[in-house]
GROMACS .gro file of C-alpha atoms in nm:
model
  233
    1UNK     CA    1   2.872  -3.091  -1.522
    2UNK     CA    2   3.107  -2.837  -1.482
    3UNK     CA    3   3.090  -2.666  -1.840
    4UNK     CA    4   2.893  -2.752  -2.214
    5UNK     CA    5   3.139  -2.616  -2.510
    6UNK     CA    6   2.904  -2.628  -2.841
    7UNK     CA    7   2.988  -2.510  -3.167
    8UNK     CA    8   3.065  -2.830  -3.390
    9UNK     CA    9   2.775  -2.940  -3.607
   10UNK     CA   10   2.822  -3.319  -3.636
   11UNK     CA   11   2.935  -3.593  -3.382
   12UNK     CA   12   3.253  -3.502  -3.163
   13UNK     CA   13   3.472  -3.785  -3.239
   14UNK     CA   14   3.835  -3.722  -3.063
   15UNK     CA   15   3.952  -3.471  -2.799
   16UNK     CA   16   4.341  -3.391  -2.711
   17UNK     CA   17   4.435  -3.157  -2.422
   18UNK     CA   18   4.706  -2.914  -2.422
   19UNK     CA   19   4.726  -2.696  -2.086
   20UNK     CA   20   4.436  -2.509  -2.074
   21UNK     CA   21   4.359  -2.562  -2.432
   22UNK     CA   22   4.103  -2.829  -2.559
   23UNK     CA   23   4.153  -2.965  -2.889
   24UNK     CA   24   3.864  -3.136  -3.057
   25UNK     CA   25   3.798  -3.303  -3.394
   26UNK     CA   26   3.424  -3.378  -3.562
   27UNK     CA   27   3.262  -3.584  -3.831
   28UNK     CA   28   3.171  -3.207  -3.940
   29UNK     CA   29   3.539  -3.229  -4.071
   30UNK     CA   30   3.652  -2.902  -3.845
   31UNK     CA   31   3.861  -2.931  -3.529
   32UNK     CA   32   3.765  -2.646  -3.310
   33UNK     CA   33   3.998  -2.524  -2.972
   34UNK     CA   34   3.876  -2.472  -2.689
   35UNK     CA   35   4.024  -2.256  -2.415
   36UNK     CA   36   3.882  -2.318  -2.079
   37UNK     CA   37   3.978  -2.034  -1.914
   38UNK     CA   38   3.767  -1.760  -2.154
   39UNK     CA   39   3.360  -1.714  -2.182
   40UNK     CA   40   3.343  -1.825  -2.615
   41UNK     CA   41   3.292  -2.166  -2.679
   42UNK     CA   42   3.596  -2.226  -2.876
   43UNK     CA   43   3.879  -1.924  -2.977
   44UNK     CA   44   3.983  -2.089  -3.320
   45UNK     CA   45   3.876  -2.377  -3.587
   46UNK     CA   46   4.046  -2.543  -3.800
   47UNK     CA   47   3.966  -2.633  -4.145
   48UNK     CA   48   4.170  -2.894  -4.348
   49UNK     CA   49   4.037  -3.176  -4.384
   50UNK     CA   50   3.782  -3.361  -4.648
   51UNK     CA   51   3.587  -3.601  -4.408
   52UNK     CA   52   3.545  -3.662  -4.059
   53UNK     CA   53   3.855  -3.569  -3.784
   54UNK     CA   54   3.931  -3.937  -3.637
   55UNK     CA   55   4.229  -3.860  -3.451
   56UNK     CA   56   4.416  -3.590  -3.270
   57UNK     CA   57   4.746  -3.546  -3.048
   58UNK     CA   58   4.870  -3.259  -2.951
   59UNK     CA   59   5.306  -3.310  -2.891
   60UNK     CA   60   5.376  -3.323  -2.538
   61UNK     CA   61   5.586  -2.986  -2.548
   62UNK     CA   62   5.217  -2.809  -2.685
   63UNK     CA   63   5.418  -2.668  -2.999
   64UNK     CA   64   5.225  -2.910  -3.272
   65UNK     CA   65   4.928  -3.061  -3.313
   66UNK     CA   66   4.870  -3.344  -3.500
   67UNK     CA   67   4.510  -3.447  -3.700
   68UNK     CA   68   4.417  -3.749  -3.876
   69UNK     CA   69   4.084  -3.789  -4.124
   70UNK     CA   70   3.852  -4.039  -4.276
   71UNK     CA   71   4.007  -3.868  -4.605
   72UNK     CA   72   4.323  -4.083  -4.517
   73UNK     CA   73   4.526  -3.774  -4.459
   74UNK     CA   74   4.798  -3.668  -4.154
   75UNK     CA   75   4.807  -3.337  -4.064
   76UNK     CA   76   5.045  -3.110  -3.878
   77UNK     CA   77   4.903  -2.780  -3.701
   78UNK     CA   78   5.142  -2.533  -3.508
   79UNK     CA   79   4.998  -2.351  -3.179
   80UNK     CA   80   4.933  -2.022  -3.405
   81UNK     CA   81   4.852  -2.196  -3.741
   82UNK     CA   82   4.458  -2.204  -3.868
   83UNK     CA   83   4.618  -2.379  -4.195
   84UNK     CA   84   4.831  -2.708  -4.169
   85UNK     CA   85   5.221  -2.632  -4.174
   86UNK     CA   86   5.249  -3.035  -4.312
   87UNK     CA   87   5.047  -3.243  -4.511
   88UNK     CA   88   5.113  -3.640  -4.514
   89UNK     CA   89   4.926  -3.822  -4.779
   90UNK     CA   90   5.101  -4.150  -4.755
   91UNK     CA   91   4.799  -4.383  -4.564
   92UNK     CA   92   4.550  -4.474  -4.778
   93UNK     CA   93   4.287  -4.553  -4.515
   94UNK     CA   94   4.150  -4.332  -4.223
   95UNK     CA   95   4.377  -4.227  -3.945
   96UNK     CA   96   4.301  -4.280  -3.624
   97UNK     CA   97   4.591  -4.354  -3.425
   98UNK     CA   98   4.838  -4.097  -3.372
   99UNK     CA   99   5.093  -4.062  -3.104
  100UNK     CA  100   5.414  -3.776  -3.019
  101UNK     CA  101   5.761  -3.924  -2.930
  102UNK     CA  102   5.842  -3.828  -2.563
  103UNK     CA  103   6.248  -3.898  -2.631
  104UNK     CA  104   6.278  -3.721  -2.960
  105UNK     CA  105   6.110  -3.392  -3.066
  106UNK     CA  106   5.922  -3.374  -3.377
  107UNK     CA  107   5.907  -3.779  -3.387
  108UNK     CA  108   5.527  -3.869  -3.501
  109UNK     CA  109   5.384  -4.189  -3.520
  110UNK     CA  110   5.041  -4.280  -3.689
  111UNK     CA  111   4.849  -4.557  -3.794
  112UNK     CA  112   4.612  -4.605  -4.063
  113UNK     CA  113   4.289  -4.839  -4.117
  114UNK     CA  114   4.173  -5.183  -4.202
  115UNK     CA  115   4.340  -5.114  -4.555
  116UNK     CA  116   4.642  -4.951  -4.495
  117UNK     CA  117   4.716  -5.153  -4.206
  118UNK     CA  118   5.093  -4.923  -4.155
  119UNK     CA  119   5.241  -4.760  -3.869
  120UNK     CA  120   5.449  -4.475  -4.026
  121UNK     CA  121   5.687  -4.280  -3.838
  122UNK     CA  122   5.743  -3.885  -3.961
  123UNK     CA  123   6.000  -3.643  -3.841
  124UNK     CA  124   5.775  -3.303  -3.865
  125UNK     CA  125   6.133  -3.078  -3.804
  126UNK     CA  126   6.220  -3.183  -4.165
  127UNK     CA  127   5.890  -3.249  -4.332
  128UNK     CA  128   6.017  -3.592  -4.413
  129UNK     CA  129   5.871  -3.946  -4.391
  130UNK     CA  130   6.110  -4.204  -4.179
  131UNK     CA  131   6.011  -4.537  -4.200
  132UNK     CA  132   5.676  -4.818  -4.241
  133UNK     CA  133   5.569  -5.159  -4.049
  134UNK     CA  134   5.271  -5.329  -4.206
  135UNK     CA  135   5.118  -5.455  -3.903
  136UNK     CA  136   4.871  -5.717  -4.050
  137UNK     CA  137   4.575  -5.524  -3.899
  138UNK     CA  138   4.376  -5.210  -3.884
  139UNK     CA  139   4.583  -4.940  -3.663
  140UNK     CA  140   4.335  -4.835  -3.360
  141UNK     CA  141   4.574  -4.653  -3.136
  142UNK     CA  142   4.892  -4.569  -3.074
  143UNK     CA  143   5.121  -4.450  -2.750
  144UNK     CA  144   5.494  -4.433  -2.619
  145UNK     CA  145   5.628  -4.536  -2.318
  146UNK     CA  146   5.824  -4.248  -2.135
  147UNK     CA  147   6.059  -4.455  -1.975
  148UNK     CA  148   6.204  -4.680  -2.274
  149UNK     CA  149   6.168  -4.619  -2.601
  150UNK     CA  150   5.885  -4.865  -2.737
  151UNK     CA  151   5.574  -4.781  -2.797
  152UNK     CA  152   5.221  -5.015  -2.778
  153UNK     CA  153   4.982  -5.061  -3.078
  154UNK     CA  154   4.614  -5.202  -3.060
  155UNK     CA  155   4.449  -5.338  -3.366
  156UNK     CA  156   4.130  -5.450  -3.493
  157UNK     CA  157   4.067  -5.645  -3.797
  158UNK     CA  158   4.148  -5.924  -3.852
  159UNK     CA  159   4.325  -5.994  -3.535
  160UNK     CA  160   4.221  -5.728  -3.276
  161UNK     CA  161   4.591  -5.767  -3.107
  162UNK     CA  162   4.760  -5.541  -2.886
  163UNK     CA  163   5.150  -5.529  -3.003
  164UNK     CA  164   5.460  -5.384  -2.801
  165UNK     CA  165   5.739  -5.260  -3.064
  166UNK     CA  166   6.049  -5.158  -2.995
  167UNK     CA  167   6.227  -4.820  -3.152
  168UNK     CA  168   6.357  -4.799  -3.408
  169UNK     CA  169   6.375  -5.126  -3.509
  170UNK     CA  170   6.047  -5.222  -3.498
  171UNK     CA  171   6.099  -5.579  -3.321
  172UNK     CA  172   5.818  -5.717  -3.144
  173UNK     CA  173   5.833  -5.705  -2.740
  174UNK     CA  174   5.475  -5.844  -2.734
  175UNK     CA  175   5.185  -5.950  -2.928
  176UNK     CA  176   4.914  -6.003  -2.640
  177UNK     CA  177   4.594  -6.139  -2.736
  178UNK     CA  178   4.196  -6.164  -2.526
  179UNK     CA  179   4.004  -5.872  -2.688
  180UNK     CA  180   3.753  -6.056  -2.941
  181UNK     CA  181   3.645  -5.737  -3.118
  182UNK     CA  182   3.897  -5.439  -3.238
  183UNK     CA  183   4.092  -5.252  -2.992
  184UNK     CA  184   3.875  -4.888  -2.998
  185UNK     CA  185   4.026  -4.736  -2.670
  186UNK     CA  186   4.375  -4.717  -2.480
  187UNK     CA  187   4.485  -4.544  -2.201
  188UNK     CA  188   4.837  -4.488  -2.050
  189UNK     CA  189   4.882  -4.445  -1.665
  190UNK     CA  190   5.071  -4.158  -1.547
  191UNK     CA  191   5.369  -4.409  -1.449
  192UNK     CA  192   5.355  -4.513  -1.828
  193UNK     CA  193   5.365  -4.858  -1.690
  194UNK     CA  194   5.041  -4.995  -1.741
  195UNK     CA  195   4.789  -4.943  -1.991
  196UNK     CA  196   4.394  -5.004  -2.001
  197UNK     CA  197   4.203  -5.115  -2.306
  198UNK     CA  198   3.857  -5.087  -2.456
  199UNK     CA  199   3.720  -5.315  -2.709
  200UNK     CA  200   3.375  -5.419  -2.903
  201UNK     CA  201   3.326  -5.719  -2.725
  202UNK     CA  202   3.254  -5.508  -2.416
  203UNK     CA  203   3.550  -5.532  -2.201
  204UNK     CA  204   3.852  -5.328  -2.065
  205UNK     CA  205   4.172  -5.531  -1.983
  206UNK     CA  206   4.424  -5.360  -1.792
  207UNK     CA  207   4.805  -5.443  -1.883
  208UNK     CA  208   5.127  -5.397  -1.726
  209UNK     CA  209   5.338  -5.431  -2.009
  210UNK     CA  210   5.612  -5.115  -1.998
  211UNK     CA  211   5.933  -5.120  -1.700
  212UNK     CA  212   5.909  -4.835  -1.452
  213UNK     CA  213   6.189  -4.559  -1.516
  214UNK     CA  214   6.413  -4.740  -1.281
  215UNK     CA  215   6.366  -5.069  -1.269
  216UNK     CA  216   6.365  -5.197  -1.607
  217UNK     CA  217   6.123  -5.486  -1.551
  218UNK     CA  218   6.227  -5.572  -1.244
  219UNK     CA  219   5.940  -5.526  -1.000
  220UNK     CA  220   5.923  -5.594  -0.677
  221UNK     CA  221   5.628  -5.822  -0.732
  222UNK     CA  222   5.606  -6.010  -1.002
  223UNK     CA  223   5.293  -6.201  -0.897
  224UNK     CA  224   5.025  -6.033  -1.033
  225UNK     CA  225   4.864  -6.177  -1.355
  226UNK     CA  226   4.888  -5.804  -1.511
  227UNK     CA  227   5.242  -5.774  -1.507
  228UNK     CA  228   5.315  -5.874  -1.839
  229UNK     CA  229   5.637  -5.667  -1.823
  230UNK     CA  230   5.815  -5.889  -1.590
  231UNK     CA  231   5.728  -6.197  -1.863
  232UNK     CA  232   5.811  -6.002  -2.202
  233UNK     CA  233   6.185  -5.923  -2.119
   0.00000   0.00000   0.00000
């Protein structure tokens, strides 16, 4: 291995990069940052939640990050902040899922648990909550596309789907089904075409669901049993 970064005293649960910076969250209910270019372990930690850190995204611009707990909370950190600038108390289960907006700054989507079941959308420029879908099913994770603005969801119970929604409206693209257990993991490629995806029962199914940032579906082959995005519009 190239380096061991200790410091948290409970299970490391979710990691976000940011440059050189290393954001990580614990079940010790800190999220500690990590800068890989000094000697120290981690240069900061932040303290603000009540239970464990389950999710963490840093915005894609590095100006915000954004934390979810086990103590159903959503909060918003700024590069130079060790207190939350924003506090979002709406879920009322954990929050795990938590993706930036690449087409509109300070656009943050979240997702809560097996009893809040919502993907809320938050405009952190204003403070101000935007809008809720009740997805039927516990959020797991959340991500955009770059190249149109949707964004994929994967759930666990009771349905374990994966679901493509278009913004802002919130209309289904998708609802793609094979995992048998909850969707834990999910992965964008660096094309933002394809996605990979863990679950429980033990598999990863890889997914071409989103259009490249030309073609708009149209690919040049069509015949591959991935390509979901050629079938969906």
């Amino acid at each position: 291995h190239v380096r061991t970064m200790s410091g948290h005293q409970a299970r490391v649960g979710t990691l976000s990069w940011s440059g050189n910076m290393l954001s990580s969250g614990s079940r010790d209910r800190s999220i500690m940052q990590h800068d890989i270019r000094v000697a120290e372990p981690y240069v900061c930690k932040l303290l603000g939640h009540r239970q464990e850190v389950c999710g963490l995204r840093w915005s894609s611009d590095g100006q915000q990050l954004a934390s979810g707990g086990n103590d159903n909370k959503l909060l918003v950190w700024n590069q130079h902040s060790t207190s939350p600038v924003l506090r979002f108390h709406e879920h009322i289960a954990a929050v795990k899922a938590i993706a930036w907006s690449p087409h509109q700054n300070g656009l943050l989507a979240s997702g809560g648990g097996t009893a809040d079941r919502c993907i809320r959308f938050w405009n952190t420029q204003t403070a101000s909550a935007l809008s809720t879908v009740d997805t039927g099913s516990q959020v797991c994770n959340l991500a955009w596309s770059k190249n149109v603005n949707e964004l994929v969801s994967t759930h666990g119970y009771s349905q374990n789907q994966i679901v493509v929604w278009r913004y802002p409206t919130m209309s289904k693209v998708a609802t793609l089904t094979g995992h048998t257990m909850r969707v834990l993991y999910l992965a964008l490629s660096p094309d933002s075409q394809t996605i990979v995806t863990g679950a429980g029962d033990e598999t990863l199914r890889f997914w071409n669901i989103f259009p490249g940032p030309k073609s708009k579906g149209d690919s040049a082959d069509t015949s591959s049993l991935l390509d979901v995005a050629s079938r969906i519009r």
